[in-house]
Coordinates of C-alpha atoms in Angstrom, one line a residue:
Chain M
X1 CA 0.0 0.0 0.0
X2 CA 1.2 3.2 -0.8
X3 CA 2.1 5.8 1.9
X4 CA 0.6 9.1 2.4
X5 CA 3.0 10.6 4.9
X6 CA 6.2 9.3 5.8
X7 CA 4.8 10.1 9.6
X8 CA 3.1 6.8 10.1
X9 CA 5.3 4.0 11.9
X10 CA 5.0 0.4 11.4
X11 CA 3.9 -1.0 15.0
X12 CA 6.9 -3.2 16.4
X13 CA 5.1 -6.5 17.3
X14 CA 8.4 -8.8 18.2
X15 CA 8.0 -10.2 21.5
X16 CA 9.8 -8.4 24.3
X17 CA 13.0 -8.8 25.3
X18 CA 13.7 -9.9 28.9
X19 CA 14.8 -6.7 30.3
X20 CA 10.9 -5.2 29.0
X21 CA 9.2 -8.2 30.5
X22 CA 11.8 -7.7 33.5
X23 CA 9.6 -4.1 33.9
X24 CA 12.0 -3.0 36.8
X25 CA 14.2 -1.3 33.3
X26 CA 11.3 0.7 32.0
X27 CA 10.2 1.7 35.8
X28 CA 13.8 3.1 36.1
X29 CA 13.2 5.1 33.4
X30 CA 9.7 6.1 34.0
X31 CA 10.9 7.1 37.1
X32 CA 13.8 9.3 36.0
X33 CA 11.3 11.1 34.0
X34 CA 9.5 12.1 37.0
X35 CA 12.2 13.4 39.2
X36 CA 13.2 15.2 36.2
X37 CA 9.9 17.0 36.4
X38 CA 10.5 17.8 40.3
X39 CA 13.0 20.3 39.3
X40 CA 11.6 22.4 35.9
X41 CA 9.7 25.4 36.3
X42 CA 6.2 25.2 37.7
X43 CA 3.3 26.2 35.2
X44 CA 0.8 27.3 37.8
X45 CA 0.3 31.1 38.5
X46 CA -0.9 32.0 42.6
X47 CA -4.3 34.2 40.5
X48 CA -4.9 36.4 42.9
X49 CA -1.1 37.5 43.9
X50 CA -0.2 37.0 39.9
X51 CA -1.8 37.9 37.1
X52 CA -1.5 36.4 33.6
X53 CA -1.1 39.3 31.1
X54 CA -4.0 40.0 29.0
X55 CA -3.4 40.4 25.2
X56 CA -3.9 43.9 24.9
X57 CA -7.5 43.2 23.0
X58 CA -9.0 41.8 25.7
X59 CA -12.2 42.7 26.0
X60 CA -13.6 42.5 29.8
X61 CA -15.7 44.5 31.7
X62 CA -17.3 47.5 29.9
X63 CA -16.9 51.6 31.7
X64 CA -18.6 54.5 30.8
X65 CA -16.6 57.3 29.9
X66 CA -16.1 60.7 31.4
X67 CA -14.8 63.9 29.5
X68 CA -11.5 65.5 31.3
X69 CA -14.5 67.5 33.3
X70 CA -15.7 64.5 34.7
X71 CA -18.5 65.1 32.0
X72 CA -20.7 61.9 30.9
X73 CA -20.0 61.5 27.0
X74 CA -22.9 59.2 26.5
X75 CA -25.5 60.9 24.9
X76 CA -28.1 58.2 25.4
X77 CA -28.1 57.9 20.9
X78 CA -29.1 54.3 21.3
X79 CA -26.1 52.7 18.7
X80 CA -24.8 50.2 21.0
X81 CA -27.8 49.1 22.4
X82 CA -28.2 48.5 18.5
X83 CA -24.9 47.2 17.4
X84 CA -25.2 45.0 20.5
X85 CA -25.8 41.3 19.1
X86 CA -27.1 39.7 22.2
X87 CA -29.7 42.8 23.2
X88 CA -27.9 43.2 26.6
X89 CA -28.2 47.4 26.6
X90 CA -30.8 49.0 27.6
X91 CA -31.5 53.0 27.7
X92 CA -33.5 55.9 28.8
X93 CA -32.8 59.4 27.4
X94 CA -33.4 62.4 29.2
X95 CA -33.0 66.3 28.4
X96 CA -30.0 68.3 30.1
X97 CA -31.9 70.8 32.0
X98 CA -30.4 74.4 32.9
X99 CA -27.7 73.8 35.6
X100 CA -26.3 70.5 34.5
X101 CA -23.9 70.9 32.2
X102 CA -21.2 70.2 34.9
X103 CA -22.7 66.5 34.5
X104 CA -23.6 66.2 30.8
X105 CA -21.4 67.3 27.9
X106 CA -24.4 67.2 25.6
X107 CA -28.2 68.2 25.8
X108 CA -29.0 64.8 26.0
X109 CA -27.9 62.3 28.3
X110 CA -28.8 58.5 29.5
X111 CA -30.9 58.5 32.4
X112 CA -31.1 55.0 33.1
X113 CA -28.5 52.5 31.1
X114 CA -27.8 49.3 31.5
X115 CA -26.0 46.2 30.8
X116 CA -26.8 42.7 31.6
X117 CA -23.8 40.9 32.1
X118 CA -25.8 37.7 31.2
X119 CA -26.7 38.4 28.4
X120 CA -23.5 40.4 27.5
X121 CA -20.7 38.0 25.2
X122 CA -18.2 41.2 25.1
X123 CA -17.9 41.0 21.5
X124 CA -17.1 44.5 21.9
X125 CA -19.6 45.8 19.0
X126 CA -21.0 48.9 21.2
X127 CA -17.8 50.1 21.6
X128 CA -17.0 49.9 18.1
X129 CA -20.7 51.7 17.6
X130 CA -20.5 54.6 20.0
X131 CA -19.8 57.8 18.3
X132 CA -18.8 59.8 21.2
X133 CA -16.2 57.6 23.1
X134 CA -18.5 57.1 26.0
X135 CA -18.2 53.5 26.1
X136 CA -15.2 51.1 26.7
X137 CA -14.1 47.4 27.1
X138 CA -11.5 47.2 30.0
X139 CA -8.9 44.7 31.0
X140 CA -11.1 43.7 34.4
X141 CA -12.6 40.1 34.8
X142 CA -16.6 40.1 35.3
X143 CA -17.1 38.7 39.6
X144 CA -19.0 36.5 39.8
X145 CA -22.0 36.8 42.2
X146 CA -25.1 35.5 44.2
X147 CA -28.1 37.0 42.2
X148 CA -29.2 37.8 38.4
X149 CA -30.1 40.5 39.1
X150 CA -26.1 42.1 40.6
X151 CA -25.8 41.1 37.0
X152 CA -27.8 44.0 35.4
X153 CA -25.0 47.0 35.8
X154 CA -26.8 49.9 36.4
X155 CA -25.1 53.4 35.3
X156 CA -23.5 54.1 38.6
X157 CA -21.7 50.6 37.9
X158 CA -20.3 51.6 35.1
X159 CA -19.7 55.2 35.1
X160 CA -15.3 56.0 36.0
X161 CA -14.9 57.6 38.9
X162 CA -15.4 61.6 38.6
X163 CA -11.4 62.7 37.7
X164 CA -11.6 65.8 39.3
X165 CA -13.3 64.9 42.7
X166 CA -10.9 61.5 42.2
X167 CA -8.2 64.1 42.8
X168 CA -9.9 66.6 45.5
X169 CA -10.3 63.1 47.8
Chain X
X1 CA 3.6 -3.8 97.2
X2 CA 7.3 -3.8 95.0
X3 CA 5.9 -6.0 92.9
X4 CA 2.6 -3.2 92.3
X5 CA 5.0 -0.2 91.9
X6 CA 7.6 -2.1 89.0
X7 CA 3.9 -2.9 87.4
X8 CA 2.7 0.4 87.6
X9 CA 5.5 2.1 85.9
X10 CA 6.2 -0.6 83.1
X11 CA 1.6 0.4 82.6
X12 CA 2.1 4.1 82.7
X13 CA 5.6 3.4 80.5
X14 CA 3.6 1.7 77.8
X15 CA 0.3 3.5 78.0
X16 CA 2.7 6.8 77.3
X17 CA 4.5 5.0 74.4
X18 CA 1.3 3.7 72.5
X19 CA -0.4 7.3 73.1
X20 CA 2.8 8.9 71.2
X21 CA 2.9 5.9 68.7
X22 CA -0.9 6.7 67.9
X23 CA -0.6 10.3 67.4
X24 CA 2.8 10.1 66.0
X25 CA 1.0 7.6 63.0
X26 CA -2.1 9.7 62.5
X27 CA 0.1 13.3 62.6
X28 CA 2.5 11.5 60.1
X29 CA -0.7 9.6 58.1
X30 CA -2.4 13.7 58.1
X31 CA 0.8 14.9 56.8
X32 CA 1.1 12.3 54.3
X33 CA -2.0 13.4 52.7
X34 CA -0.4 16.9 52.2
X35 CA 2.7 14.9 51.0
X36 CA 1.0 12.6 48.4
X37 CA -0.7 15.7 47.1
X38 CA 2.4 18.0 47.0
X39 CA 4.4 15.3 45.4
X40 CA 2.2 14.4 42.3
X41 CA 2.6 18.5 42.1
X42 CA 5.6 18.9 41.6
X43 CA 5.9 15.8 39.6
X44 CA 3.4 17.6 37.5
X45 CA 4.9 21.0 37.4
X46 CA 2.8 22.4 39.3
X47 CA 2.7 23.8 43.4
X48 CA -0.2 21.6 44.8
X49 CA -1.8 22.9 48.2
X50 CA -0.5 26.4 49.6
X51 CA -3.4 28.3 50.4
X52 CA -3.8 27.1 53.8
X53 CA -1.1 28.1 56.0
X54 CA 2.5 28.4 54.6
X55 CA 3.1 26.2 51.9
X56 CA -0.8 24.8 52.6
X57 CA 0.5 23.1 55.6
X58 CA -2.4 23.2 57.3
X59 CA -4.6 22.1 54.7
X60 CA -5.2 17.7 56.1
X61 CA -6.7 20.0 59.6
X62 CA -8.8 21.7 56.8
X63 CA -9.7 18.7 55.0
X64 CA -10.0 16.8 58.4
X65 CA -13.0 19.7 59.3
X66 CA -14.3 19.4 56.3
X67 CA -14.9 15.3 56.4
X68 CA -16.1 16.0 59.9
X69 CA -18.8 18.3 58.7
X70 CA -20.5 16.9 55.9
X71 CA -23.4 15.1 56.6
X72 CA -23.7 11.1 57.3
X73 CA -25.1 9.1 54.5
X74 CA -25.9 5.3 55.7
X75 CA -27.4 3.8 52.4
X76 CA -31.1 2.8 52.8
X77 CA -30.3 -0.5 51.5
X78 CA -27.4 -1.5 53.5
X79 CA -26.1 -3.4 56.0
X80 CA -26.0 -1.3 58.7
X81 CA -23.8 -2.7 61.4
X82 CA -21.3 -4.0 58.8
X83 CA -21.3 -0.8 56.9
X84 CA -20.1 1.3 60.1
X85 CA -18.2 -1.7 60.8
X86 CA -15.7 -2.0 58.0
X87 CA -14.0 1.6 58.2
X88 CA -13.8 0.9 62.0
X89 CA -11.8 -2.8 61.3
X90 CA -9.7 -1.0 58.4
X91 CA -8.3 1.9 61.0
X92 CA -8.2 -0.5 63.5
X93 CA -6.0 -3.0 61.6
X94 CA -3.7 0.3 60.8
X95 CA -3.4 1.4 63.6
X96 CA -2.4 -2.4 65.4
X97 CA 0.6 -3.2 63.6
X98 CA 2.2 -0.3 64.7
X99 CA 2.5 -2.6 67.9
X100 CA 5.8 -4.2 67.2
X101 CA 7.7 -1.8 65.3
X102 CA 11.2 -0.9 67.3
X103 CA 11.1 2.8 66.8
X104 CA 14.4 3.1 68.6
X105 CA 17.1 1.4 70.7
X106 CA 16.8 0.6 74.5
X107 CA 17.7 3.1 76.9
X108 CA 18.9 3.4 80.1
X109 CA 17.5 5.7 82.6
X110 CA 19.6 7.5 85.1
X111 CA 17.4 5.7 87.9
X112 CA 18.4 2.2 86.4
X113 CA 15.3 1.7 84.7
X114 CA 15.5 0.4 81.0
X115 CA 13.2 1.7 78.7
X116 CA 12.1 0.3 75.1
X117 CA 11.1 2.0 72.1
X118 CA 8.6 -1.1 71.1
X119 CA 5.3 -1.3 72.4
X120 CA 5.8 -5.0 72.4
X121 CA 8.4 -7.3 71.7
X122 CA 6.6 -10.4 70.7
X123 CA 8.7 -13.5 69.0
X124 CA 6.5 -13.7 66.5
X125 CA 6.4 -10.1 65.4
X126 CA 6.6 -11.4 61.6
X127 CA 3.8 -13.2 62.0
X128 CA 1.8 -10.9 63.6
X129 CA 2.2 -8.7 60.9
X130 CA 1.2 -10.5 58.2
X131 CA -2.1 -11.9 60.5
X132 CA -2.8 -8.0 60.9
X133 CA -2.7 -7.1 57.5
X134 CA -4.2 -9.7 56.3
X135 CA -7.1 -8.9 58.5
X136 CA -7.2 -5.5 57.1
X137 CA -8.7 -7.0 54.2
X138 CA -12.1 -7.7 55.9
X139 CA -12.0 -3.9 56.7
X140 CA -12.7 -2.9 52.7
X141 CA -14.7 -6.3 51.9
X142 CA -17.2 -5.6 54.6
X143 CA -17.5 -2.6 53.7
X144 CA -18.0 -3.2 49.8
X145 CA -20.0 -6.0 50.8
X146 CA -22.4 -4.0 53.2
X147 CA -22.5 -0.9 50.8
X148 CA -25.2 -3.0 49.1
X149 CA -23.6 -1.6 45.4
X150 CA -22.3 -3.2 42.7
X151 CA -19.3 -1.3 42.4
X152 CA -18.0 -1.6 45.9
X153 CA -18.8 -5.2 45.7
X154 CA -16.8 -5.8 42.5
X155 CA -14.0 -3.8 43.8
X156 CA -13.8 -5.5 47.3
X157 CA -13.6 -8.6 45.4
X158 CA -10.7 -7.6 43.9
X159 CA -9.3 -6.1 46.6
X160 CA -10.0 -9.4 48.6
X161 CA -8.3 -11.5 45.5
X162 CA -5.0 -9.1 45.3
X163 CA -4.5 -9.6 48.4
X164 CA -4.8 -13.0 48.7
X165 CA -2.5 -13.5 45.8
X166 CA 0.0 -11.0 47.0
X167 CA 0.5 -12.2 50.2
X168 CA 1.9 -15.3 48.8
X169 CA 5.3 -14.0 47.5
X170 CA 5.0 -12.0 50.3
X171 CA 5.2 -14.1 52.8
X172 CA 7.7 -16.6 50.7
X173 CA 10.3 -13.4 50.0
X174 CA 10.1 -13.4 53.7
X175 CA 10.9 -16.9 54.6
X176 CA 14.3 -16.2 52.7
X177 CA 15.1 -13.2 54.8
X178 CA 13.8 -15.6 58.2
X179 CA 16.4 -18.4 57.3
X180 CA 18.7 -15.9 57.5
X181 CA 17.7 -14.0 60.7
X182 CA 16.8 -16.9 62.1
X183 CA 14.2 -15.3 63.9
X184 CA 10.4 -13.9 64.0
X185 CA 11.3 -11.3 66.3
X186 CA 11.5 -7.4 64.6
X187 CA 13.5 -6.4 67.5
X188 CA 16.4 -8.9 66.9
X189 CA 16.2 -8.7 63.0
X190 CA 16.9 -4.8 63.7
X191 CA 19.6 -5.8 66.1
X192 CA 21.6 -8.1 64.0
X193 CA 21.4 -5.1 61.1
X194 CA 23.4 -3.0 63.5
X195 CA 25.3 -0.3 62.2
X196 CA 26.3 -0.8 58.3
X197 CA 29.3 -2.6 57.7
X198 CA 29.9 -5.4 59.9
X199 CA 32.4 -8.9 59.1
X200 CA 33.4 -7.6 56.2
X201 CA 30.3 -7.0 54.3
X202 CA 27.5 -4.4 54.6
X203 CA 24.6 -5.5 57.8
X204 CA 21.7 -4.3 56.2
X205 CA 19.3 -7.0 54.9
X206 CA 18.7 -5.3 52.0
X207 CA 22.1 -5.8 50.8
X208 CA 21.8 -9.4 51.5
X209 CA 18.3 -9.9 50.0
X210 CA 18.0 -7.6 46.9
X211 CA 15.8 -9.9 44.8
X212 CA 13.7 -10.4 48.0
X213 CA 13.3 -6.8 48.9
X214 CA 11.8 -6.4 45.2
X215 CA 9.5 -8.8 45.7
X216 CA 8.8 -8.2 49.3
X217 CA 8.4 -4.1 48.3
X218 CA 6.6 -4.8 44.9
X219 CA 3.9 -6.9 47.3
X220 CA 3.2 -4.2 49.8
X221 CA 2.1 -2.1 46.9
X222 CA -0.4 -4.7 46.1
X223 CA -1.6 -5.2 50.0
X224 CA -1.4 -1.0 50.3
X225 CA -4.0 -1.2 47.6
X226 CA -1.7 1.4 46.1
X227 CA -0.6 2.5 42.6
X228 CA 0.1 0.8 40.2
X229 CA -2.0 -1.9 41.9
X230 CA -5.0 0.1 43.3
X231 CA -7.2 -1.8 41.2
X232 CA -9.9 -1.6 44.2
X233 CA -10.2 2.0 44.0
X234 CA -9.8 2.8 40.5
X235 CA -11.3 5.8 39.8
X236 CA -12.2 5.3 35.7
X237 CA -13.7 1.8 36.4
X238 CA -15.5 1.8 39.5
X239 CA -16.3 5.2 40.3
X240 CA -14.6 5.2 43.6
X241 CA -14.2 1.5 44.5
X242 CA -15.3 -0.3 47.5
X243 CA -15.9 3.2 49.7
X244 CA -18.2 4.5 46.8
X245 CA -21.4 4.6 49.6
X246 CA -19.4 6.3 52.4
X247 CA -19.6 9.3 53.4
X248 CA -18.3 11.9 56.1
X249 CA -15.7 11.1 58.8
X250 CA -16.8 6.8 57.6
X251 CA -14.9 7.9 54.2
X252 CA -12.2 9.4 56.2
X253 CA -11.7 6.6 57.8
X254 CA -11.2 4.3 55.2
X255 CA -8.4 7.3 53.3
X256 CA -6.9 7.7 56.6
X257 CA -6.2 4.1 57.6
X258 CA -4.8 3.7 53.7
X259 CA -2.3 6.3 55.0
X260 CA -1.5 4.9 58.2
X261 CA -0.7 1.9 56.1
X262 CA 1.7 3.2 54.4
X263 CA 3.2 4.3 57.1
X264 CA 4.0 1.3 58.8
X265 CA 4.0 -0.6 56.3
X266 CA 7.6 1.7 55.3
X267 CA 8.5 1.2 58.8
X268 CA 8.2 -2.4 59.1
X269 CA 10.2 -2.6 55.5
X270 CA 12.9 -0.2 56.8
X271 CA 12.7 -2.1 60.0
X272 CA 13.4 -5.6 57.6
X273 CA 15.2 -4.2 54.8
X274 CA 17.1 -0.8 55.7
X275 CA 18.2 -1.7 59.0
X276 CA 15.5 0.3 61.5
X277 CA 16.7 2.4 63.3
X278 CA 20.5 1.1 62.7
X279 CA 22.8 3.9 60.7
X280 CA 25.9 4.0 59.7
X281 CA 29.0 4.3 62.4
X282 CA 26.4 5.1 64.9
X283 CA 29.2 3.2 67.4
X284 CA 31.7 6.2 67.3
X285 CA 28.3 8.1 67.9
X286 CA 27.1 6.4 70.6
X287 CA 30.3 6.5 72.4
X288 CA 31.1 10.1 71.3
X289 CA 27.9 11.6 73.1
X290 CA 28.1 9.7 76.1
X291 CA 24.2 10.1 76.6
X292 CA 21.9 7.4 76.2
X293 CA 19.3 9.5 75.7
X294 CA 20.3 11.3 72.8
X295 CA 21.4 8.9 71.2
X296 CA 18.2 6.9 71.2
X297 CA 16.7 10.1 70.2
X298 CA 19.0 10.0 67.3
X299 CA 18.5 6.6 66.6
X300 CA 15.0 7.5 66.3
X301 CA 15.1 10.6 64.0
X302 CA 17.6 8.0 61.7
X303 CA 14.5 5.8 61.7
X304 CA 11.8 7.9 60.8
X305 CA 13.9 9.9 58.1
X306 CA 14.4 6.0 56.4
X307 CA 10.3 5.7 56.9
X308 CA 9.8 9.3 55.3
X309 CA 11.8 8.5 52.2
X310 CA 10.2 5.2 52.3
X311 CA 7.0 7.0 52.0
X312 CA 8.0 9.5 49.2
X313 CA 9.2 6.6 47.3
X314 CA 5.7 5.2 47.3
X315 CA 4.3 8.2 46.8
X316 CA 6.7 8.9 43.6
X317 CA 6.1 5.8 42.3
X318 CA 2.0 5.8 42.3
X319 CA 2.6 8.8 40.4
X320 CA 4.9 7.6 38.3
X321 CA 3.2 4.7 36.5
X322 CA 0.3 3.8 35.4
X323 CA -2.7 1.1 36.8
X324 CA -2.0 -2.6 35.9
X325 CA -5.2 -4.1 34.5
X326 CA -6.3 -6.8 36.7
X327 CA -5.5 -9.9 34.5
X328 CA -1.9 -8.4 34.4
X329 CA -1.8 -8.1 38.0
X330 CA -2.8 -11.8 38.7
X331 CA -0.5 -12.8 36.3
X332 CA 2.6 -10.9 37.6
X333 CA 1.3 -12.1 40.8
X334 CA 1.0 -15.7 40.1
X335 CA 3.7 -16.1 37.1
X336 CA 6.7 -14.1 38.6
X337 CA 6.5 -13.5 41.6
X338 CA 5.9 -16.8 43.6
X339 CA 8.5 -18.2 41.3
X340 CA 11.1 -15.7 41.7
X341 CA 10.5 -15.5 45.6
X342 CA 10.6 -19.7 45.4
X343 CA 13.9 -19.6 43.4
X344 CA 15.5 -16.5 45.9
X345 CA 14.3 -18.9 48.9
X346 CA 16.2 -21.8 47.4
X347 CA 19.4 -19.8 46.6
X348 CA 19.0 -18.5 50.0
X349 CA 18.9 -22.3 51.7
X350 CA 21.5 -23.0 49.9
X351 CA 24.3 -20.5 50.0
X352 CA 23.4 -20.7 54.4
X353 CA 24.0 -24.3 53.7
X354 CA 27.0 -24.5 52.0
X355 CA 28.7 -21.1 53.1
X356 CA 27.3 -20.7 56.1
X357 CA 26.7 -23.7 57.6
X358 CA 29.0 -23.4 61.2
X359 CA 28.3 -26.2 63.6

């Protein structure tokens, strides 16, 4: 029969010698393989002292994004909650009223948004969506929790912290 | 009323000796569990247990809670008394050959009084042994048996078969090393092993008996019910094997006595094989401390290193190769090992009766 690969290796079926049927040979061996292993470097990382280093498109948890006023961007325009595949944003709009535009950059704002994480697969679509930088996939792991619904992030969830109060504190 | 006072202090004497020789074996048989787990780590590149405590050294008290805790299962089907029974015989079976081990030389007391490291030094101790471990084996087939499951039935068959068949070359590798002795007693084997090199040739029985220690060693794997012969608790073919209906501190029981096991089973080879307690120019020692007390206490930290590295050679091995299917074991059993420890005992007979033979 002809070959396909030379990769394939004709079985050896001749009876075994008497040092294989012996075994105490191959358990020497076996077992200088296993000390060997004693003393090479160990694979395991401690998680919660080390970290494995993401690849720097990892897409984790998501953040809503603050201008360098500790403005909102989000203007509540609805493009990731429709870029999203698995339907895991929703949102509320709401006018900017007289007085707020320490809080809003823009006349409109999200008043209520949120993400199920459940749902979410972090394909990273609304990111790719949002026109005004508002929202971004970080480098942090989802926790894990009791309840569905500590899943639903609610704005305050996933709003940064305010970069100017950050500092006053 | 002397008479009442030498009694009392040989009672309290012993009673102190069995207490330390009962914690000593479950501290070590706790600590094994740490060992066996840390040593298929690193043989595996990885660290095993080090969250509890430094280096996870507390984790057999953790695991110890934790068996304590969980809740009793007694299967509605089986046989009650048996089923609490069996781990009960298994630990106690562990625990009783610990009886006879020397764990150290006799010592002198300032006050005269001689005291020995053995709990007792019986002129069978041999003997005793292997009726002690063989009973161990009702331990897992009543409670296989009693579990009222198919699994733990099959598997304490097998158990019950293995160690039937092992305990043949077992016993037979030992007659070789008795001719020799020329006694039963563990406390005299140890003491004609004394030192290392003694008439011109080394005094350890291991150097005498190589072929028997093989046999003798590859047969307490098989009673230990431990890789590569733990066909009664393999995993991949009979869930867990004979303690597959046990729960709580029952289960516990039955992975703690395996443990103890080990451990004097490695002390009773060491004691046979590796000289107990014996090490090399322990004479100059002995003379150069000029304290009996120390010494012993030497002698004993000699002995228990010897059992440690006994241990971590069983331990390296389980994880070293893989299970032997059962037909293989029978026939490695059956095929080699009677006859080789048949054809060692005849070589044995007669190189004493041609060599050694001194009227």
């Amino acid at each position: 029969m002809q070959k396909l690969t030379n990769r394939s290796v004709a079985v050896n079926r001749s009876p075994m010698t008497l040092a294989e049927r012996a075994y105490l040979p191959a358990l020497a061996k076996g077992l200088r393989i296993t000390l060997g292993h004693i003393f090479k470097k160990k694979v395991t990382i401690s998680y919660p002292e080390q970290k494995r280093p993401f690849s720097p498109v990892f897409r984790g948890l998501h953040i809503l994004n603050r201008d360098e006023e500790g403005r909102e961007n989000c203007t509540a325009c609805g493009l990731c909650a429709l870029a999203c595949p698995a339907e895991a944003i929703t949102m509320e709009a709401a006018e900017r009223k007289p007085g707020e535009e320490h809080l809003y950059r823009e006349e409109k704002y999200a008043a209520k948004y949120e993400i199920n994480m459940l749902r979410c697969i972090f394909c990273g679509f609304c990111e790719e969506a949002c026109p005004k930088d508002a929202i971004y996939l970080t480098e942090t792991v989802m926790p894990s929790n009791y309840s569905r619904e500590s899943f639903i992030y609610k704005k305050d969830d996933l709003l940064i912290p305010h970069p100017q109060k950050q500092e006053g504190k | 009323m002397l008479l009442l006072q030498v009694d009392m202090a040989f009672l309290i004497e012993k009673i102190l000796l069995i207490t330390v020789i009962l914690f000593g074996s479950l501290g070590i048989a706790m600590y094994a569990t740490w060992g066996e787990r840390k040593v298929a780590a690193v043989m595996q590149d990885r660290l095993g247990p080090d969250r509890a405590g430094p280096f996870g050294l507390l984790q057999p008290l953790a695991d110890g809670l934790k068996l304590f805790m969980k809740e009793e299962i007694i299967p509605d089907r089986s046989t009650k008394f048996l089923f609490i029974l069996g781990p009960c015989l298994s630990m106690l079976t562990a625990l009783m050959t610990s009886a006879i081990v020397p764990w150290g030389p006799d010592f002198v007391a300032a006050s005269g009084h001689i005291f020995t490291l053995q709990v007792a030094d019986i002129n069978i101790g041999v003997l005793y042994v292997f009726g002690v471990v063989s009973l161990g084996v009702y331990g897992i087939m009543l409670g296989g048996w009693a579990s009222n499951n198919k699994f733990s039935l099959l598997s304490s068959i097998r158990s019950a078969s293995q160690a039937i068949s092992y305990e043949l070359p077992m016993g037979i590798s030992l007659i070789a090393l008795l001719m020799m002795t020329g006694t039963l007693s563990l406390r005299e084997i140890v003491q004609q092993q004394h030192g290392f090199w003694a008439d011109g040739y080394f005094s350890w029985n291991f150097f005498k008996q190589p072929l028997g220690f093989i046999i003798f060693l590859t047969c307490s794997f098989a009673e230990l019910n431990r890789a590569p012969f733990d066909l009664p608790e393999c995993e991949s073919e009979l869930n867990m094997g004979y303690h597959q209906e046990y729960s709580s501190m029952k289960l516990g029981f039955y992975l703690f006595a395996e443990y103890i096991n080990l451990f004097v089973s490695s002390a009773i080879l060491i004691t046979l094989f590796f000289g107990g307690y014996n090490f090399p120019f322990m004479d100059q020692v002995a003379t150069g401390l000029n304290s009996p007390i120390l010494f012993t206490l030497i002698c004993v930290l000699a002995f228990m290193t010897k059992v440690i590295c006994m241990i971590l050679f069983f331990m390296f091995v389980r994880w070293t190769l893989p299970r032997f299917r059962f037909d293989q074991l029978m026939k490695l059993g059956w095929k080699s090992l009677i006859p080789l420890a048949l054809v060692n005992m005849l070589i044995t007979a007669a190189v004493i009766l041609l060599f050694f033979n001194k009227p």
